[in-house]
Coordinates of C-alpha atoms in Angstrom, one line a residue:
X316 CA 0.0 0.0 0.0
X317 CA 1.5 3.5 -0.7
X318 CA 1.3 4.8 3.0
X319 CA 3.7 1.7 3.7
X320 CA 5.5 2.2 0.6
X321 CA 6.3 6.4 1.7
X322 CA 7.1 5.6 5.1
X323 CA 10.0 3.0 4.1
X324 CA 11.0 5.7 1.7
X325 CA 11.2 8.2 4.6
X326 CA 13.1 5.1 6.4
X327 CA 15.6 4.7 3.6
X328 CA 16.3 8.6 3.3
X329 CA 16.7 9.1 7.1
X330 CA 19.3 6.1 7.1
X331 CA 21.3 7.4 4.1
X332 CA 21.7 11.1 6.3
X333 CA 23.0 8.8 9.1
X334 CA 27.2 9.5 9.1
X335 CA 28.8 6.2 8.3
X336 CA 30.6 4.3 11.0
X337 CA 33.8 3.4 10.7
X338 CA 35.1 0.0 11.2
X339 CA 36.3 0.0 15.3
X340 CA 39.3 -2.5 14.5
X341 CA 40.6 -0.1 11.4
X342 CA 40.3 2.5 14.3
X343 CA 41.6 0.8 16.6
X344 CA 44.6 0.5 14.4
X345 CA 45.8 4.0 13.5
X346 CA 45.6 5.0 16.9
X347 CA 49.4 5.7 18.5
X348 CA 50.5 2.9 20.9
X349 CA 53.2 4.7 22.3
X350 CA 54.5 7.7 23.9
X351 CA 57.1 9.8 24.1
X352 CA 59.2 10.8 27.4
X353 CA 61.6 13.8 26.8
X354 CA 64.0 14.1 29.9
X355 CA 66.3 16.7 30.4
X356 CA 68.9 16.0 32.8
X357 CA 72.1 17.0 34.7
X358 CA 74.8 16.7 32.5
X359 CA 76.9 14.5 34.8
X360 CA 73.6 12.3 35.6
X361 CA 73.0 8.4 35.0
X362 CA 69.6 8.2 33.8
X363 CA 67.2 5.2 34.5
X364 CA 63.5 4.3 33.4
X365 CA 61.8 1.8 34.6
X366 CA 65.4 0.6 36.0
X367 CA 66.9 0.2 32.8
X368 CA 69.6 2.5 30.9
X369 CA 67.5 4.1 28.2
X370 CA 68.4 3.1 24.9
X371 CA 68.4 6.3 22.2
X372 CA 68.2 9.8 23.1
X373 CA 66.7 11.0 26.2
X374 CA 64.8 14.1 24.1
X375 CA 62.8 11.5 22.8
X376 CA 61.9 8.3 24.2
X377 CA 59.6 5.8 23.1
X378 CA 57.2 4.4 25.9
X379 CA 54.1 1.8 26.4
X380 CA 51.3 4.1 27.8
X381 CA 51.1 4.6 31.4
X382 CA 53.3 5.1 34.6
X383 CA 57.0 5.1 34.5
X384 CA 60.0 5.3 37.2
X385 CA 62.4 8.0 36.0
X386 CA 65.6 7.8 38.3
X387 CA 68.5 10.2 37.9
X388 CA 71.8 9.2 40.0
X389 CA 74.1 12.6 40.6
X390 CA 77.2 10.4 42.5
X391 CA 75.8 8.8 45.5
X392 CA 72.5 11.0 45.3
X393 CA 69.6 8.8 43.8
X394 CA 66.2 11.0 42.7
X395 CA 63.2 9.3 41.6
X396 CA 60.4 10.9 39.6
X397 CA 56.9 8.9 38.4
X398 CA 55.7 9.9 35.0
X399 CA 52.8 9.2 33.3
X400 CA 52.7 8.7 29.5
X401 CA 49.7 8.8 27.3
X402 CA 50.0 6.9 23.6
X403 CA 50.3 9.5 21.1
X404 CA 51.8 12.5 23.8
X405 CA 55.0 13.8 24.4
X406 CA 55.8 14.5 28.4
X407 CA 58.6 16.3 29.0
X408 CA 60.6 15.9 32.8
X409 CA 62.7 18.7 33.4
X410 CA 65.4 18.0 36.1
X411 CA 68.3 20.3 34.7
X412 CA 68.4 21.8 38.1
X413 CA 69.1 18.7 40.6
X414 CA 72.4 18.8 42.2

């Protein structure tokens, strides 16, 4: 009947204005998995994350999302510093000043 027939038509156009969703696992996948951690440090300092010797540079390090241990060892003098990274953000730790 053509009351049935207009309101599926009204359906149909109401759906086709609808934004189109995008697929949650292509999503999913160009989202960053990492952040970065830029320290800045003493010069004479020993710098540990996580209680490991960073490998690369410390103006940019590559982390897994969430809280970190940042230690910097001036001589006998051990500081540590918790840092929280968020995948696809760059925190910067400024300790240029510890003695």
């Amino acid at each position: 009947d053509k009351a049935a027939r207009d309101k599926a038509a009204r359906d149909k156009a109401a759906r086709d204005k609808l934004p189109v969703e995008e697929n949650p696992i292509d999503k999913a996948a160009s989202l960053p998995s990492k952040g970065f951690l830029k320290i800045i440090a003493p010069e004479k300092a020993q710098v540990m994350v996580d209680n490991a010797t960073p490998a690369g540079p410390l103006s940019k390090l590559s982390l897994a999302p969430g809280k970190h241990k940042v230690m910097f060892i001036l001589g006998a003098d051990k500081h540590t510093f918790s840092v929280t990274v968020k995948a696809g953000e760059t925190v910067t730790l400024d300790k240029h000043d510890l003695q």
